[in-house]
């Protein structure tokens, strides 16, 4: 049963006159057996198929796991040990541990949140060796007593490639990164208090007193910019996002345009209430040759003036949020904006832009405050457009407007500048679309899919249930027209689930009306698919009812999987920290 050596030691245990000496021999044998067992376990692990993978493949897998956790878990709010739970791969076996520890890149993304343990910081800095660092810090106003803990990070500032600062912008915190610019490629500074942040929360130009020649990404939000020239704007900048504190003075038009002219690689530009107000004083045209994505929140006057003096030949995606200028009707402001918008690669401005898909969404409770704190819109409409292009990545336009103008008025303005005739998909997530506004879409020849929620669906059904009308045919006669002639798929989604409404007689009657309208459509205009998401007021009983009475309809009930508690997805840290590092 045991080895001969072990059997002999057991047999002689009761015969030896010197117990202490025999005990020492037994303990020595125990160490030998433990070492043999450890060697056998290592041998067994080497025979596992996954350990036959090349080291490079395992390294890629570990890095993908770390990136997935970093992308999907909010590093500010989740416990650090969960964000860094990928470190558990170092506890699987010696082979994995050696590979993970030897991969310096794996240890370069370091989150620092002062109300959580910071013991991972020196370990990750050591294991990252000399690789470029991605440092993310969320600071609190009461974290001053921990400021010295950042000294070890400051000592490695020469290799910080990405620096992301959020929370309370303490001057002591910023001083730890003074002169960090030379190797920096990405800098993000967000004051989490937004427009209510203290006006003393300032952008520190000392951070870049040595310049930032390699900087590609710059994002500033919620902090005061004293002067435009404090910003490290260089020829290598690719992404620029500026949403400064309301006490920031807007730049002069000549300064903004001069800087844009010096950034030929700029691809993304986002400005929030930060456009100059003196565009009328300049007639010079500035070209942004590489700009593909533009996002601006400001008054219609400021945006249209900007578009008048800036040429964007490669613009692919635009987002405009129009607020301010309350003396001007919102529809008039929209008209001026669409006239100024360069559009998605339109050679002939007389040709309307062909729209492939439209989305109409409300944004309730969105507070947008002007710098004078006199304009406050709490309800906003968002219109999303994608355009009919042969490219796989189609151009898009998003416009956000105050919801004090009827949707129909906005739609008529959009239709005046865009070609809706080949629209394929309509997404409506608002109850404010009236019957007449639905009618704007009912005769589109290619509209094959509508995505909406339960209440708008009932309004849509009322339009679909109308007796087909007569329209002029090409030969001058009259022909019968079917509402939504090309419609084949309806998707009903609901953000909120109201189980107490699910079995009411009213909802059952609504489902019966839906069945009646679907069955009334002729063979050439049948709806092929009804897709129901999020289990709204449409119940399993309703599902069976539709399946029974509309047998040619494919009813797809998409039930969202329940979210498991995160505690079940991650191994908790042991008391001695052995599951942590």
Short mmCIF file of C-alpha atoms in Angstrom, two decimals, residues 32-477:
data_model
loop_
_atom_site.label_atom_id
_atom_site.label_comp_id
_atom_site.label_asym_id
_atom_site.label_seq_id
_atom_site.Cartn_x
_atom_site.Cartn_y
_atom_site.Cartn_z
CA UNK A 32 10.16 14.09 0.72
CA UNK A 33 6.63 12.75 0.12
CA UNK A 34 5.18 16.25 -0.09
CA UNK A 35 7.84 17.21 -2.62
CA UNK A 36 7.07 14.08 -4.63
CA UNK A 37 3.33 14.90 -4.54
CA UNK A 38 4.01 18.45 -5.70
CA UNK A 39 6.13 17.12 -8.56
CA UNK A 40 3.36 14.67 -9.55
CA UNK A 41 0.77 17.48 -9.55
CA UNK A 42 3.00 19.56 -11.80
CA UNK A 43 3.45 16.57 -14.08
CA UNK A 44 -0.33 16.04 -14.18
CA UNK A 45 -0.93 19.71 -15.04
CA UNK A 46 1.52 19.55 -17.92
CA UNK A 47 -0.60 16.77 -19.43
CA UNK A 48 -3.76 18.94 -19.47
CA UNK A 49 -4.55 19.85 -23.13
CA UNK A 50 -4.81 23.60 -22.43
CA UNK A 51 -1.23 23.61 -21.12
CA UNK A 52 -0.08 22.27 -24.47
CA UNK A 53 -0.98 25.63 -26.00
CA UNK A 54 1.95 27.87 -26.93
CA UNK A 55 2.87 30.48 -24.35
CA UNK A 56 1.91 33.23 -26.81
CA UNK A 57 -1.66 31.90 -27.05
CA UNK A 58 -2.14 31.67 -23.29
CA UNK A 59 -0.76 35.19 -22.96
CA UNK A 60 -3.32 36.47 -25.46
CA UNK A 61 -6.11 34.70 -23.55
CA UNK A 62 -5.06 36.25 -20.23
CA UNK A 63 -4.84 39.70 -21.80
CA UNK A 64 -8.28 39.28 -23.40
CA UNK A 65 -9.74 38.33 -20.00
CA UNK A 66 -8.20 41.38 -18.34
CA UNK A 67 -9.47 43.67 -21.10
CA UNK A 68 -12.97 42.20 -20.92
CA UNK A 69 -13.21 42.91 -17.18
CA UNK A 70 -11.79 46.42 -17.66
CA UNK A 71 -14.33 47.16 -20.41
CA UNK A 72 -17.40 45.71 -18.69
CA UNK A 73 -16.93 46.59 -15.02
CA UNK A 74 -17.01 50.19 -13.84
CA UNK A 75 -13.64 50.46 -12.14
CA UNK A 76 -14.82 53.38 -9.98
CA UNK A 77 -17.77 51.62 -8.34
CA UNK A 78 -16.84 47.95 -8.43
CA UNK A 79 -14.44 46.59 -5.81
CA UNK A 80 -10.91 46.62 -7.14
CA UNK A 81 -10.51 42.88 -6.55
CA UNK A 82 -13.39 42.27 -8.99
CA UNK A 83 -11.98 44.55 -11.67
CA UNK A 84 -8.65 42.76 -11.23
CA UNK A 85 -10.17 39.30 -10.74
CA UNK A 86 -8.28 38.13 -13.82
CA UNK A 87 -5.31 37.84 -11.46
CA UNK A 88 -6.84 34.53 -10.31
CA UNK A 89 -5.18 32.91 -13.35
CA UNK A 90 -1.94 33.13 -11.39
CA UNK A 91 -3.41 30.73 -8.80
CA UNK A 92 -4.38 27.92 -11.19
CA UNK A 93 -0.99 26.30 -11.58
CA UNK A 94 2.70 27.16 -11.62
CA UNK A 95 2.77 27.15 -15.42
CA UNK A 96 0.00 29.74 -15.71
CA UNK A 97 1.45 31.80 -12.88
CA UNK A 98 4.87 31.95 -14.50
CA UNK A 99 3.37 32.98 -17.86
CA UNK A 100 1.12 35.67 -16.33
CA UNK A 101 3.81 37.19 -14.13
CA UNK A 102 6.28 37.20 -17.00
CA UNK A 103 3.83 39.10 -19.26
CA UNK A 104 4.59 42.72 -18.35
CA UNK A 105 1.75 44.08 -20.52
CA UNK A 106 -0.81 42.24 -18.38
CA UNK A 107 0.05 44.41 -15.35
CA UNK A 108 0.07 47.85 -16.96
CA UNK A 109 -3.61 48.88 -16.48
CA UNK A 110 -3.72 50.08 -12.86
CA UNK A 111 -6.96 51.41 -11.28
CA UNK A 112 -6.57 53.51 -8.12
CA UNK A 113 -9.60 54.35 -5.95
CA UNK A 114 -8.61 55.64 -2.48
CA UNK A 115 -11.52 54.09 -0.55
CA UNK A 116 -10.34 50.63 -1.66
CA UNK A 117 -7.10 48.78 -0.77
CA UNK A 118 -4.09 50.06 -2.71
CA UNK A 119 -1.72 47.15 -2.09
CA UNK A 120 -2.05 46.06 -5.72
CA UNK A 121 -0.32 49.23 -6.95
CA UNK A 122 3.33 48.45 -6.06
CA UNK A 123 2.92 44.82 -7.14
CA UNK A 124 1.55 45.78 -10.56
CA UNK A 125 4.17 48.48 -11.04
CA UNK A 126 6.92 45.93 -10.35
CA UNK A 127 5.46 43.24 -12.60
CA UNK A 128 4.83 45.69 -15.45
CA UNK A 129 8.62 46.09 -15.62
CA UNK A 130 9.39 48.94 -18.05
CA UNK A 131 6.20 48.74 -20.11
CA UNK A 132 4.05 51.86 -20.74
CA UNK A 133 1.42 52.38 -18.01
CA UNK A 134 -2.31 53.09 -18.10
CA UNK A 135 -3.10 54.84 -14.78
CA UNK A 136 -6.74 55.46 -13.79
CA UNK A 137 -7.39 57.45 -10.59
CA UNK A 138 -10.72 58.39 -9.03
CA UNK A 139 -10.09 60.90 -6.25
CA UNK A 140 -12.29 62.05 -3.36
CA UNK A 141 -12.26 65.35 -1.48
CA UNK A 142 -11.35 63.48 1.73
CA UNK A 143 -8.50 61.48 0.15
CA UNK A 144 -5.76 64.01 0.96
CA UNK A 145 -4.31 61.80 3.69
CA UNK A 146 -3.52 59.19 1.01
CA UNK A 147 -1.74 61.58 -1.33
CA UNK A 148 1.69 60.25 -0.35
CA UNK A 149 0.60 56.79 -1.52
CA UNK A 150 0.86 58.16 -5.07
CA UNK A 151 4.57 58.84 -4.72
CA UNK A 152 5.35 55.37 -6.05
CA UNK A 153 3.23 56.14 -9.14
CA UNK A 154 4.93 59.50 -9.57
CA UNK A 155 8.28 57.75 -9.55
CA UNK A 156 7.17 55.91 -12.69
CA UNK A 157 5.68 58.96 -14.43
CA UNK A 158 8.26 58.72 -17.21
CA UNK A 159 6.45 55.64 -18.57
CA UNK A 160 2.80 56.69 -18.08
CA UNK A 161 1.20 56.48 -21.50
CA UNK A 162 -2.45 56.92 -20.46
CA UNK A 163 -3.63 59.02 -17.50
CA UNK A 164 -7.32 59.08 -16.57
CA UNK A 165 -8.30 61.33 -13.64
CA UNK A 166 -11.87 61.55 -12.34
CA UNK A 167 -13.62 62.76 -9.22
CA UNK A 168 -12.42 65.66 -7.09
CA UNK A 169 -9.63 67.52 -8.91
CA UNK A 170 -7.38 68.26 -5.96
CA UNK A 171 -4.35 70.48 -6.65
CA UNK A 172 -2.20 68.08 -4.62
CA UNK A 173 -3.31 65.23 -6.85
CA UNK A 174 -2.47 67.15 -10.01
CA UNK A 175 0.91 68.17 -8.60
CA UNK A 176 1.90 64.49 -8.49
CA UNK A 177 1.82 64.44 -12.29
CA UNK A 178 3.45 67.77 -13.05
CA UNK A 179 5.50 67.62 -16.23
CA UNK A 180 4.07 64.27 -17.27
CA UNK A 181 3.53 65.31 -20.88
CA UNK A 182 6.54 64.04 -22.91
CA UNK A 183 5.52 60.34 -23.09
CA UNK A 184 1.77 60.80 -22.63
CA UNK A 185 -0.56 59.67 -25.44
CA UNK A 186 -3.95 59.97 -23.72
CA UNK A 187 -5.07 62.39 -20.99
CA UNK A 188 -8.61 62.43 -19.52
CA UNK A 189 -9.64 64.76 -16.69
CA UNK A 190 -13.28 64.60 -15.57
CA UNK A 191 -14.61 66.45 -12.54
CA UNK A 192 -17.48 64.17 -11.55
CA UNK A 193 -19.52 67.07 -10.13
CA UNK A 194 -20.08 68.39 -13.65
CA UNK A 195 -21.48 71.90 -13.96
CA UNK A 196 -22.01 72.10 -10.18
CA UNK A 197 -18.30 71.62 -9.52
CA UNK A 198 -16.38 74.34 -7.80
CA UNK A 199 -15.03 77.07 -10.07
CA UNK A 200 -11.71 76.45 -8.29
CA UNK A 201 -11.50 73.10 -10.08
CA UNK A 202 -9.04 74.14 -12.77
CA UNK A 203 -7.09 72.53 -15.54
CA UNK A 204 -3.43 72.60 -14.53
CA UNK A 205 -1.14 73.74 -17.31
CA UNK A 206 1.81 72.56 -15.19
CA UNK A 207 0.92 69.03 -16.21
CA UNK A 208 2.29 69.78 -19.66
CA UNK A 209 4.96 72.39 -19.02
CA UNK A 210 7.40 70.11 -20.86
CA UNK A 211 5.03 69.76 -23.82
CA UNK A 212 3.02 66.77 -25.03
CA UNK A 213 4.43 65.85 -28.45
CA UNK A 214 2.92 62.34 -28.46
CA UNK A 215 -0.56 63.27 -27.21
CA UNK A 216 -3.33 61.70 -29.33
CA UNK A 217 -6.37 61.93 -27.04
CA UNK A 218 -7.44 64.86 -24.83
CA UNK A 219 -10.69 64.91 -22.82
CA UNK A 220 -11.52 67.67 -20.35
CA UNK A 221 -14.88 67.85 -18.53
CA UNK A 222 -16.19 69.82 -15.56
CA UNK A 223 -13.03 71.84 -14.92
CA UNK A 224 -12.25 75.50 -15.60
CA UNK A 225 -9.99 76.27 -18.56
CA UNK A 226 -8.33 79.59 -17.83
CA UNK A 227 -7.12 80.21 -21.35
CA UNK A 228 -7.32 78.35 -24.65
CA UNK A 229 -3.54 78.35 -24.91
CA UNK A 230 -3.26 76.22 -21.73
CA UNK A 231 -4.44 73.21 -23.72
CA UNK A 232 -1.72 70.93 -25.15
CA UNK A 233 -3.03 70.98 -28.72
CA UNK A 234 -0.45 69.53 -31.08
CA UNK A 235 -0.29 68.18 -34.63
CA UNK A 236 -0.57 64.57 -33.47
CA UNK A 237 -3.93 64.99 -31.71
CA UNK A 238 -6.58 62.55 -32.99
CA UNK A 239 -9.42 62.86 -30.42
CA UNK A 240 -10.45 66.11 -28.69
CA UNK A 241 -13.35 66.32 -26.20
CA UNK A 242 -13.98 69.58 -24.32
CA UNK A 243 -16.87 70.00 -21.86
CA UNK A 244 -15.46 72.57 -19.43
CA UNK A 245 -16.94 74.15 -16.32
CA UNK A 246 -19.55 76.87 -16.96
CA UNK A 247 -17.16 79.55 -15.64
CA UNK A 248 -14.78 78.88 -18.52
CA UNK A 249 -14.53 81.71 -21.02
CA UNK A 250 -15.27 80.62 -24.56
CA UNK A 251 -12.33 80.82 -26.97
CA UNK A 252 -12.08 83.40 -29.73
CA UNK A 253 -13.01 82.21 -33.20
CA UNK A 254 -9.55 82.96 -34.58
CA UNK A 255 -7.89 80.92 -31.80
CA UNK A 256 -10.17 77.89 -32.30
CA UNK A 257 -9.81 77.94 -36.07
CA UNK A 258 -6.04 78.40 -35.87
CA UNK A 259 -5.74 75.38 -33.55
CA UNK A 260 -7.96 73.22 -35.77
CA UNK A 261 -5.78 74.13 -38.72
CA UNK A 262 -2.73 72.82 -36.85
CA UNK A 263 -4.32 69.40 -36.14
CA UNK A 264 -4.41 67.63 -39.53
CA UNK A 265 -4.88 64.18 -37.95
CA UNK A 266 -7.92 65.13 -35.83
CA UNK A 267 -10.67 62.52 -36.35
CA UNK A 268 -13.03 63.14 -33.42
CA UNK A 269 -14.15 66.52 -32.08
CA UNK A 270 -16.65 67.02 -29.25
CA UNK A 271 -17.47 70.48 -27.86
CA UNK A 272 -20.11 71.23 -25.21
CA UNK A 273 -21.19 74.86 -24.84
CA UNK A 274 -17.72 75.93 -25.88
CA UNK A 275 -18.03 77.37 -29.37
CA UNK A 276 -16.89 80.96 -29.92
CA UNK A 277 -19.53 83.67 -30.15
CA UNK A 278 -17.58 85.88 -32.56
CA UNK A 279 -17.62 83.79 -35.74
CA UNK A 280 -19.13 86.79 -37.56
CA UNK A 281 -15.75 88.52 -37.19
CA UNK A 282 -13.97 85.99 -39.40
CA UNK A 283 -14.42 84.92 -43.00
CA UNK A 284 -11.47 82.54 -43.17
CA UNK A 285 -12.26 78.92 -43.98
CA UNK A 286 -10.52 76.18 -42.01
CA UNK A 287 -10.33 72.61 -43.34
CA UNK A 288 -10.28 69.59 -41.03
CA UNK A 289 -9.14 66.99 -43.58
CA UNK A 290 -9.39 63.88 -41.37
CA UNK A 291 -12.37 64.71 -39.10
CA UNK A 292 -14.90 61.85 -39.21
CA UNK A 293 -16.93 62.34 -36.01
CA UNK A 294 -18.35 65.65 -34.77
CA UNK A 295 -20.42 66.20 -31.61
CA UNK A 296 -21.55 69.68 -30.56
CA UNK A 297 -23.97 70.87 -27.89
CA UNK A 298 -24.66 74.58 -28.23
CA UNK A 299 -27.11 77.09 -29.66
CA UNK A 300 -28.21 76.73 -33.27
CA UNK A 301 -26.57 80.07 -34.09
CA UNK A 302 -23.18 78.96 -32.76
CA UNK A 303 -23.31 75.59 -34.51
CA UNK A 304 -24.39 76.96 -37.89
CA UNK A 305 -21.72 79.67 -37.71
CA UNK A 306 -19.11 77.01 -36.93
CA UNK A 307 -20.21 74.90 -39.90
CA UNK A 308 -20.04 77.99 -42.12
CA UNK A 309 -16.30 78.50 -41.57
CA UNK A 310 -15.12 74.88 -41.11
CA UNK A 311 -14.97 72.41 -43.96
CA UNK A 312 -15.32 68.73 -43.07
CA UNK A 313 -14.77 66.66 -46.24
CA UNK A 314 -14.55 63.31 -44.41
CA UNK A 315 -17.38 63.81 -41.92
CA UNK A 316 -19.09 60.47 -41.31
CA UNK A 317 -20.93 60.89 -38.02
CA UNK A 318 -22.45 64.05 -36.55
CA UNK A 319 -24.30 64.70 -33.27
CA UNK A 320 -25.90 68.09 -32.68
CA UNK A 321 -27.70 69.08 -29.45
CA UNK A 322 -29.53 72.37 -30.04
CA UNK A 323 -30.30 74.44 -26.95
CA UNK A 324 -30.48 78.14 -26.29
CA UNK A 325 -31.80 80.96 -28.50
CA UNK A 326 -35.26 80.67 -26.96
CA UNK A 327 -36.34 83.74 -28.95
CA UNK A 328 -36.08 81.59 -32.09
CA UNK A 329 -38.59 78.74 -32.69
CA UNK A 330 -36.90 75.36 -32.42
CA UNK A 331 -38.13 74.36 -35.86
CA UNK A 332 -36.53 77.44 -37.41
CA UNK A 333 -33.26 76.65 -35.63
CA UNK A 334 -33.42 73.09 -36.97
CA UNK A 335 -33.99 74.40 -40.49
CA UNK A 336 -30.85 76.55 -40.30
CA UNK A 337 -28.81 73.68 -38.89
CA UNK A 338 -29.79 71.20 -41.61
CA UNK A 339 -29.01 73.79 -44.27
CA UNK A 340 -25.50 74.26 -42.80
CA UNK A 341 -24.80 70.56 -42.12
CA UNK A 342 -22.25 69.26 -44.66
CA UNK A 343 -24.02 65.92 -44.91
CA UNK A 344 -22.53 62.45 -45.46
CA UNK A 345 -20.38 62.85 -48.57
CA UNK A 346 -22.97 64.58 -50.75
CA UNK A 347 -21.42 65.75 -54.01
CA UNK A 348 -24.53 67.59 -55.17
CA UNK A 349 -26.20 69.62 -52.43
CA UNK A 350 -29.38 69.77 -54.53
CA UNK A 351 -29.76 66.02 -54.03
CA UNK A 352 -31.46 65.06 -50.77
CA UNK A 353 -29.74 62.59 -48.47
CA UNK A 354 -31.29 59.13 -48.73
CA UNK A 355 -32.31 57.87 -45.27
CA UNK A 356 -32.07 54.14 -44.52
CA UNK A 357 -33.15 54.12 -40.85
CA UNK A 358 -34.76 56.59 -38.43
CA UNK A 359 -34.94 56.48 -34.63
CA UNK A 360 -37.10 58.82 -32.52
CA UNK A 361 -36.43 58.75 -28.78
CA UNK A 362 -37.37 60.91 -25.79
CA UNK A 363 -34.69 61.74 -23.22
CA UNK A 364 -36.72 62.50 -20.06
CA UNK A 365 -35.10 64.33 -17.19
CA UNK A 366 -32.10 65.50 -19.20
CA UNK A 367 -31.01 68.81 -17.67
CA UNK A 368 -29.10 71.00 -20.08
CA UNK A 369 -27.95 74.25 -18.53
CA UNK A 370 -26.64 77.23 -20.45
CA UNK A 371 -23.70 79.18 -19.09
CA UNK A 372 -25.96 81.95 -17.85
CA UNK A 373 -28.00 79.31 -15.94
CA UNK A 374 -31.20 80.73 -17.44
CA UNK A 375 -32.06 77.95 -19.87
CA UNK A 376 -33.14 74.55 -18.56
CA UNK A 377 -34.73 71.84 -20.70
CA UNK A 378 -35.87 68.72 -18.88
CA UNK A 379 -37.40 66.93 -21.88
CA UNK A 380 -35.52 66.33 -25.07
CA UNK A 381 -36.23 64.56 -28.35
CA UNK A 382 -33.50 62.67 -30.12
CA UNK A 383 -33.64 61.88 -33.84
CA UNK A 384 -31.17 59.34 -35.23
CA UNK A 385 -30.60 58.94 -38.98
CA UNK A 386 -28.47 56.50 -40.92
CA UNK A 387 -28.10 57.12 -44.63
CA UNK A 388 -28.44 55.02 -47.73
CA UNK A 389 -24.85 54.39 -48.78
CA UNK A 390 -23.12 51.45 -50.38
CA UNK A 391 -20.52 51.40 -47.60
CA UNK A 392 -20.83 48.88 -44.80
CA UNK A 393 -20.29 51.59 -42.18
CA UNK A 394 -23.08 53.98 -43.14
CA UNK A 395 -22.97 57.70 -42.28
CA UNK A 396 -25.18 58.87 -39.43
CA UNK A 397 -26.70 62.04 -38.01
CA UNK A 398 -28.15 62.57 -34.53
CA UNK A 399 -30.06 65.72 -33.60
CA UNK A 400 -31.26 66.47 -30.04
CA UNK A 401 -33.97 69.09 -29.73
CA UNK A 402 -36.05 70.61 -26.91
CA UNK A 403 -39.41 68.88 -26.69
CA UNK A 404 -41.60 71.97 -26.82
CA UNK A 405 -42.31 71.58 -30.54
CA UNK A 406 -44.55 68.83 -31.94
CA UNK A 407 -42.74 65.87 -33.47
CA UNK A 408 -44.64 66.35 -36.72
CA UNK A 409 -43.17 69.82 -37.22
CA UNK A 410 -39.67 68.47 -36.76
CA UNK A 411 -40.42 65.57 -39.12
CA UNK A 412 -41.62 67.90 -41.85
CA UNK A 413 -38.41 69.89 -41.56
CA UNK A 414 -36.29 66.74 -41.77
CA UNK A 415 -38.27 65.53 -44.77
CA UNK A 416 -37.58 68.84 -46.48
CA UNK A 417 -33.84 68.09 -46.37
CA UNK A 418 -33.74 64.29 -46.62
CA UNK A 419 -35.18 61.64 -48.90
CA UNK A 420 -37.32 59.20 -46.89
CA UNK A 421 -38.61 57.31 -49.95
CA UNK A 422 -36.27 54.34 -49.45
CA UNK A 423 -36.55 54.14 -45.68
CA UNK A 424 -36.14 50.53 -44.48
CA UNK A 425 -36.50 50.72 -40.67
CA UNK A 426 -38.32 53.05 -38.27
CA UNK A 427 -37.66 53.01 -34.51
CA UNK A 428 -40.11 54.91 -32.32
CA UNK A 429 -39.68 54.91 -28.56
CA UNK A 430 -42.05 57.72 -27.61
CA UNK A 431 -45.76 57.88 -26.85
CA UNK A 432 -45.93 61.38 -28.34
CA UNK A 433 -46.24 60.28 -31.97
CA UNK A 434 -49.78 61.16 -33.02
CA UNK A 435 -51.90 59.39 -35.61
CA UNK A 436 -51.16 62.12 -38.17
CA UNK A 437 -47.44 61.76 -37.51
CA UNK A 438 -47.61 58.00 -38.06
CA UNK A 439 -49.36 58.81 -41.34
CA UNK A 440 -46.16 60.53 -42.52
CA UNK A 441 -44.67 57.05 -42.93
CA UNK A 442 -47.65 54.93 -43.99
CA UNK A 443 -47.10 55.12 -47.76
CA UNK A 444 -43.35 54.52 -47.86
CA UNK A 445 -42.74 51.74 -50.38
CA UNK A 446 -39.70 50.13 -48.76
CA UNK A 447 -40.40 50.48 -45.01
CA UNK A 448 -40.21 46.83 -43.92
CA UNK A 449 -39.52 47.00 -40.18
CA UNK A 450 -40.90 49.06 -37.30
CA UNK A 451 -39.50 48.86 -33.76
CA UNK A 452 -41.60 50.45 -31.04
CA UNK A 453 -43.07 49.90 -27.57
CA UNK A 454 -46.55 48.80 -26.54
CA UNK A 455 -48.40 52.13 -26.43
CA UNK A 456 -47.04 53.45 -29.76
CA UNK A 457 -47.77 50.02 -31.25
CA UNK A 458 -51.46 50.46 -30.46
CA UNK A 459 -51.41 53.87 -32.16
CA UNK A 460 -49.65 52.30 -35.15
CA UNK A 461 -52.32 49.59 -35.32
CA UNK A 462 -55.03 52.24 -35.46
CA UNK A 463 -53.40 53.66 -38.60
CA UNK A 464 -52.87 50.19 -40.09
CA UNK A 465 -56.53 49.41 -39.40
CA UNK A 466 -57.73 52.29 -41.56
CA UNK A 467 -59.64 51.33 -44.69
CA UNK A 468 -57.18 51.51 -47.59
CA UNK A 469 -57.49 54.84 -49.37
CA UNK A 470 -57.20 55.79 -53.01
CA UNK A 471 -54.08 57.33 -54.53
CA UNK A 472 -53.37 58.45 -58.10
CA UNK A 473 -51.82 55.80 -60.31
CA UNK A 474 -49.30 56.48 -63.07
CA UNK A 475 -51.99 56.26 -65.76
CA UNK A 476 -54.04 58.98 -64.06
CA UNK A 477 -56.58 56.61 -62.51
#
